């Protein structure tokens, strides 16, 4: 009986974890932590296909260019569930300044 239960429960548990959507945790910048300077402008935004919404509380975050290791890296669009009710996504910003471009990371409002 115990072996039969184990044979049924293990594949069921693996199936549940395999079917669960993967989510990326985005660090929340504090103060100037999410600000970086770049000598060059970010490339044009890429076109993306929005997949099916995983739940009614999820919000779509458009893809964007972020500054990583002195180069621009594409962060693909994704569905995310806000940690707090009423939060909204503040998209990343790029400001042209005298010495280059100021990049401010995207974040959830408080």
Coordinates of N, CA, C and O in Angstrom, one line a residue:
X1 N 0.8 -1.2 0.0 CA 0.0 0.0 0.0 C 0.9 1.3 0.0 O 0.6 2.2 -0.7
X2 N 1.9 1.3 0.8 CA 2.8 2.4 1.0 C 3.5 2.7 -0.4 O 3.7 3.8 -0.8
X3 N 4.0 1.6 -1.0 CA 4.7 1.7 -2.3 C 3.8 2.2 -3.4 O 4.2 3.0 -4.2
X4 N 2.6 1.7 -3.4 CA 1.6 2.2 -4.4 C 1.3 3.7 -4.2 O 1.3 4.4 -5.2
X5 N 1.1 4.1 -3.0 CA 0.9 5.5 -2.7 C 2.1 6.4 -3.2 O 1.9 7.4 -3.8
X6 N 3.3 5.9 -2.9 CA 4.5 6.6 -3.3 C 4.6 6.7 -4.8 O 5.0 7.7 -5.3
X7 N 4.3 5.6 -5.5 CA 4.4 5.6 -6.9 C 3.4 6.5 -7.6 O 3.6 7.1 -8.6
X8 N 2.3 6.8 -6.9 CA 1.3 7.7 -7.5 C 1.6 9.2 -7.0 O 1.4 10.1 -7.8
X9 N 2.0 9.3 -5.8 CA 2.2 10.7 -5.3 C 3.4 11.4 -5.9 O 3.4 12.6 -6.1
X10 N 4.5 10.7 -6.0 CA 5.7 11.3 -6.6 C 5.6 11.8 -8.0 O 5.9 13.0 -8.2
X11 N 5.0 11.1 -8.9 CA 4.8 11.7 -10.3 C 3.8 12.8 -10.2 O 4.0 13.8 -10.9
X12 N 2.8 12.8 -9.4 CA 1.8 13.9 -9.3 C 2.5 15.1 -8.7 O 2.3 16.2 -9.2
X13 N 3.4 15.0 -7.7 CA 4.1 16.1 -7.2 C 5.0 16.7 -8.2 O 5.1 18.0 -8.4
X14 N 5.7 15.9 -8.9 CA 6.6 16.4 -10.0 C 5.9 17.1 -11.1 O 6.3 18.1 -11.6
X15 N 4.7 16.6 -11.4 CA 3.9 17.2 -12.5 C 3.4 18.6 -12.0 O 3.4 19.5 -12.8
X16 N 3.1 18.7 -10.8 CA 2.6 20.0 -10.3 C 3.8 21.0 -10.4 O 3.6 22.2 -10.8
X17 N 5.0 20.7 -9.9 CA 6.1 21.6 -10.0 C 6.5 21.9 -11.4 O 6.9 23.0 -11.7
X18 N 6.4 20.9 -12.3 CA 6.8 21.1 -13.7 C 5.9 22.1 -14.4 O 6.3 22.8 -15.3
X19 N 4.6 22.0 -14.0 CA 3.6 22.9 -14.7 C 3.5 24.3 -14.1 O 2.9 25.1 -14.7
X20 N 4.1 24.5 -12.9 CA 4.0 25.8 -12.3 C 4.7 26.8 -13.1 O 5.9 26.6 -13.5
X21 N 4.2 28.0 -13.3 CA 4.9 29.0 -14.1 C 6.1 29.5 -13.3 O 6.1 29.6 -12.1
X22 N 7.2 29.9 -14.0 CA 8.4 30.4 -13.3 C 8.3 31.9 -13.2 O 7.9 32.6 -14.2
X23 N 8.7 32.4 -12.1 CA 8.6 33.9 -11.9 C 10.0 34.3 -11.6 O 10.8 33.7 -10.9
X24 N 10.4 35.5 -12.1 CA 11.6 36.1 -11.8 C 11.4 37.2 -10.7 O 10.6 38.1 -10.9
X25 N 12.2 37.2 -9.7 CA 12.1 38.2 -8.7 C 13.0 39.4 -9.1 O 14.1 39.2 -9.4
X26 N 12.4 40.5 -9.2 CA 13.1 41.7 -9.6 C 13.5 42.5 -8.3 O 12.6 42.8 -7.5
X27 N 14.8 42.7 -8.1 CA 15.2 43.5 -7.0 C 14.6 44.9 -7.0 O 14.5 45.5 -8.0
X28 N 14.1 45.3 -5.8 CA 13.6 46.7 -5.7 C 14.7 47.7 -5.4 O 15.2 47.6 -4.3
X29 N 15.0 48.6 -6.3 CA 16.0 49.5 -6.0 C 15.6 50.5 -4.9 O 14.5 50.9 -4.8
X30 N 16.6 50.8 -4.0 CA 16.4 51.7 -2.9 C 17.3 52.9 -3.2 O 18.5 52.8 -3.3
X31 N 16.7 54.1 -3.2 CA 17.6 55.3 -3.3 C 18.2 55.3 -4.7 O 17.6 55.1 -5.7
X32 N 19.5 55.5 -4.8 CA 20.3 55.5 -6.0 C 20.8 54.2 -6.5 O 21.5 54.0 -7.4
X33 N 20.4 53.1 -5.7 CA 20.8 51.8 -6.1 C 20.5 51.4 -7.5 O 21.2 50.7 -8.2
X34 N 19.3 51.8 -8.0 CA 18.8 51.4 -9.3 C 19.2 52.4 -10.4 O 18.7 52.3 -11.5
X35 N 20.2 53.3 -10.1 CA 20.6 54.3 -11.1 C 22.0 54.0 -11.6 O 22.9 53.7 -10.8
X36 N 22.1 54.0 -12.9 CA 23.4 53.8 -13.6 C 23.6 54.7 -14.7 O 22.6 55.2 -15.3
X37 N 24.8 55.1 -15.0 CA 25.1 55.9 -16.1 C 25.7 55.1 -17.3 O 26.4 54.1 -17.1
X38 N 25.4 55.6 -18.5 CA 25.9 54.9 -19.7 C 26.4 56.0 -20.7 O 25.7 57.0 -20.9
X39 N 27.5 55.7 -21.4 CA 27.9 56.7 -22.4 C 27.0 56.6 -23.7 O 27.0 57.6 -24.4
X40 N 26.3 55.5 -23.9 CA 25.5 55.3 -25.1 C 24.0 55.1 -24.7 O 23.7 54.7 -23.6
X41 N 23.2 55.5 -25.7 CA 21.7 55.4 -25.5 C 21.3 53.9 -25.6 O 22.0 53.1 -26.2
X42 N 20.2 53.5 -25.0 CA 19.7 52.2 -25.1 C 19.2 51.9 -26.5 O 18.7 52.8 -27.1
X43 N 19.3 50.7 -27.0 CA 18.7 50.4 -28.3 C 17.2 50.5 -28.3 O 16.6 50.7 -27.2
X44 N 16.6 50.4 -29.5 CA 15.1 50.5 -29.6 C 14.5 49.3 -28.9 O 15.1 48.2 -28.9
X45 N 13.3 49.5 -28.3 CA 12.6 48.4 -27.7 C 12.3 47.3 -28.7 O 12.0 47.6 -29.9
X46 N 12.3 46.1 -28.2 CA 12.0 44.9 -29.1 C 10.4 44.7 -29.0 O 9.8 45.0 -28.1
X47 N 9.9 44.1 -30.1 CA 8.5 43.7 -30.2 C 8.4 42.4 -29.5 O 9.2 41.5 -29.7
X48 N 7.4 42.2 -28.7 CA 7.2 41.0 -28.0 C 5.7 40.5 -28.1 O 4.8 41.3 -28.3
X49 N 5.5 39.2 -28.0 CA 4.2 38.7 -27.9 C 3.9 38.4 -26.5 O 4.6 37.7 -25.8
X50 N 2.7 38.9 -26.1 CA 2.3 38.7 -24.7 C 1.6 37.4 -24.5 O 0.6 37.1 -25.2
X51 N 2.1 36.5 -23.7 CA 1.5 35.2 -23.4 C 0.2 35.4 -22.6 O -0.1 36.5 -22.1
X52 N -0.5 34.3 -22.5 CA -1.8 34.3 -21.7 C -1.5 34.7 -20.3 O -0.5 34.2 -19.7
X53 N -2.4 35.5 -19.8 CA -2.3 35.9 -18.4 C -2.5 34.8 -17.4 O -3.4 34.0 -17.5
X54 N -1.5 34.6 -16.5 CA -1.6 33.4 -15.6 C -2.6 33.5 -14.5 O -3.0 32.5 -13.9
X55 N -3.0 34.7 -14.1 CA -4.0 34.9 -13.1 C -4.6 36.3 -13.1 O -3.9 37.2 -13.7
X56 N -5.7 36.5 -12.5 CA -6.4 37.8 -12.6 C -5.6 39.0 -11.9 O -5.8 40.1 -12.2
X57 N -4.8 38.6 -10.9 CA -4.0 39.7 -10.2 C -2.7 40.0 -10.9 O -2.0 40.9 -10.4
X58 N -2.3 39.3 -11.9 CA -1.0 39.5 -12.6 C -1.1 40.8 -13.5 O -2.1 41.0 -14.1
X59 N 0.0 41.5 -13.5 CA 0.1 42.7 -14.4 C 1.2 42.4 -15.4 O 2.2 41.8 -15.1
X60 N 1.0 42.9 -16.6 CA 2.0 42.8 -17.7 C 3.1 43.9 -17.5 O 2.7 45.1 -17.4
X61 N 4.4 43.5 -17.6 CA 5.5 44.4 -17.6 C 6.1 44.3 -18.9 O 6.6 43.2 -19.3
X62 N 6.1 45.4 -19.7 CA 6.8 45.4 -21.0 C 8.2 45.1 -20.9 O 8.9 45.6 -19.9
X63 N 8.8 44.5 -21.9 CA 10.3 44.3 -21.9 C 11.0 45.7 -22.0 O 10.4 46.7 -22.4
X64 N 12.2 45.7 -21.5 CA 13.0 47.0 -21.5 C 14.5 46.7 -21.5 O 14.9 45.6 -21.2
X65 N 15.3 47.7 -21.9 CA 16.7 47.6 -21.8 C 17.2 48.0 -20.5 O 16.8 49.0 -20.0
X66 N 18.1 47.2 -19.8 CA 18.7 47.6 -18.6 C 20.2 47.6 -18.7 O 20.7 46.9 -19.5
X67 N 20.8 48.3 -17.8 CA 22.3 48.4 -17.9 C 22.9 47.4 -17.0 O 22.6 47.4 -15.8
X68 N 23.7 46.5 -17.5 CA 24.4 45.4 -16.8 C 25.8 45.3 -17.3 O 26.1 45.2 -18.5
X69 N 26.7 45.4 -16.3 CA 28.2 45.3 -16.7 C 28.6 46.1 -17.8 O 29.2 45.6 -18.8
X70 N 28.3 47.4 -17.8 CA 28.7 48.3 -18.8 C 28.2 48.0 -20.2 O 28.8 48.4 -21.2
X71 N 27.0 47.3 -20.3 CA 26.4 47.2 -21.6 C 24.9 47.0 -21.4 O 24.4 46.8 -20.3
X72 N 24.1 47.2 -22.5 CA 22.7 47.1 -22.4 C 22.3 45.6 -22.6 O 22.8 44.9 -23.4
X73 N 21.3 45.2 -21.7 CA 20.8 43.8 -21.8 C 19.3 43.9 -21.8 O 18.7 44.7 -21.1
X74 N 18.7 43.1 -22.6 CA 17.2 43.1 -22.7 C 16.6 42.2 -21.6 O 17.0 41.1 -21.4
X75 N 15.7 42.8 -20.9 CA 14.8 42.1 -19.9 C 13.5 41.9 -20.6 O 12.7 42.9 -20.8
X76 N 13.2 40.7 -20.9 CA 11.9 40.4 -21.6 C 10.7 40.7 -20.8 O 10.7 40.7 -19.6
X77 N 9.6 41.0 -21.5 CA 8.3 41.2 -20.9 C 7.9 40.0 -20.1 O 8.2 38.9 -20.4
X78 N 7.1 40.3 -19.1 CA 6.6 39.2 -18.2 C 5.4 39.6 -17.5 O 5.1 40.7 -17.3
X79 N 4.7 38.6 -17.0 CA 3.5 38.7 -16.1 C 4.1 38.7 -14.7 O 4.9 37.8 -14.4
X80 N 3.7 39.6 -13.8 CA 4.1 39.6 -12.4 C 2.9 39.9 -11.6 O 2.1 40.7 -11.9
X81 N 2.9 39.3 -10.4 CA 1.9 39.7 -9.4 C 2.5 40.6 -8.4 O 3.5 40.3 -7.8
X82 N 1.9 41.8 -8.2 CA 2.4 42.8 -7.3 C 2.4 42.2 -5.9 O 1.5 41.4 -5.5
X83 N 3.5 42.5 -5.1 CA 3.6 42.1 -3.7 C 2.5 42.7 -2.8 O 2.0 42.1 -1.9
X84 N 2.1 43.9 -3.2 CA 1.1 44.7 -2.4 C -0.1 45.0 -3.3 O 0.1 45.4 -4.4
X85 N -1.2 45.0 -2.7 CA -2.4 45.3 -3.4 C -2.4 46.8 -3.7 O -2.0 47.6 -2.9
X86 N -2.7 47.2 -4.9 CA -2.7 48.6 -5.3 C -1.4 49.1 -5.8 O -1.3 50.3 -6.3
X87 N -0.4 48.3 -5.8 CA 0.9 48.7 -6.4 C 0.8 48.8 -7.9 O 0.0 48.1 -8.5
X88 N 1.7 49.6 -8.5 CA 1.7 49.7 -9.9 C 3.2 49.6 -10.3 O 4.1 50.0 -9.6
X89 N 3.5 49.2 -11.6 CA 4.8 49.1 -12.1 C 5.2 50.4 -12.6 O 4.5 51.1 -13.4
X90 N 6.4 50.9 -12.2 CA 6.9 52.2 -12.7 C 8.0 51.7 -13.6 O 9.0 51.1 -13.2
X91 N 7.8 52.0 -14.9 CA 8.8 51.5 -15.9 C 10.1 52.2 -15.8 O 10.2 53.3 -15.3
X92 N 11.2 51.5 -16.3 CA 12.5 52.1 -16.3 C 12.5 53.4 -17.1 O 11.8 53.6 -18.0
X93 N 13.4 54.3 -16.7 CA 13.5 55.6 -17.4 C 15.0 55.8 -17.8 O 15.9 55.4 -17.2
X94 N 15.1 56.5 -19.0 CA 16.4 56.8 -19.6 C 16.4 58.3 -19.8 O 15.5 58.8 -20.4
X95 N 17.3 59.0 -19.2 CA 17.4 60.4 -19.3 C 18.8 60.8 -20.0 O 19.8 60.3 -19.5
X96 N 18.7 61.6 -21.0 CA 19.9 62.1 -21.7 C 20.5 63.2 -20.8 O 19.8 64.2 -20.5
X97 N 21.7 63.1 -20.4 CA 22.4 64.1 -19.6 C 23.7 64.5 -20.3 O 24.1 63.9 -21.3
X98 N 24.4 65.4 -19.8 CA 25.6 66.0 -20.3 C 26.6 64.9 -20.6 O 27.3 64.8 -21.7
X99 N 26.8 64.0 -19.6 CA 27.9 62.9 -19.7 C 27.4 61.6 -20.3 O 28.2 60.6 -20.4
X100 N 26.2 61.5 -20.8 CA 25.7 60.3 -21.3 C 24.2 60.1 -21.0 O 23.4 61.0 -21.0
X101 N 23.8 58.8 -20.7 CA 22.4 58.5 -20.4 C 22.3 58.0 -18.9 O 23.1 57.1 -18.5
X102 N 21.4 58.5 -18.2 CA 21.1 58.0 -16.9 C 20.0 57.0 -17.0 O 18.9 57.3 -17.5
X103 N 20.2 55.8 -16.4 CA 19.2 54.8 -16.4 C 18.7 54.6 -15.0 O 19.5 54.4 -14.1
X104 N 17.4 54.6 -14.8 CA 16.7 54.4 -13.5 C 15.9 53.1 -13.7 O 15.0 53.0 -14.5
X105 N 16.2 52.1 -12.9 CA 15.6 50.8 -13.0 C 14.1 50.9 -12.7 O 13.6 51.7 -12.0
X106 N 13.3 50.0 -13.3 CA 11.9 49.9 -13.1 C 11.7 49.3 -11.7 O 12.6 48.6 -11.1
X107 N 10.5 49.6 -11.1 CA 10.2 49.1 -9.8 C 8.7 49.2 -9.5 O 8.0 49.8 -10.3
X108 N 8.3 48.5 -8.5 CA 6.9 48.6 -8.0 C 6.7 49.8 -7.1 O 7.6 50.1 -6.3
X109 N 5.6 50.5 -7.3 CA 5.3 51.6 -6.4 C 5.0 51.1 -5.0 O 4.7 49.9 -4.8
X110 N 5.1 51.9 -4.0 CA 4.8 51.4 -2.6 C 3.4 51.6 -2.3 O 2.6 52.3 -2.9

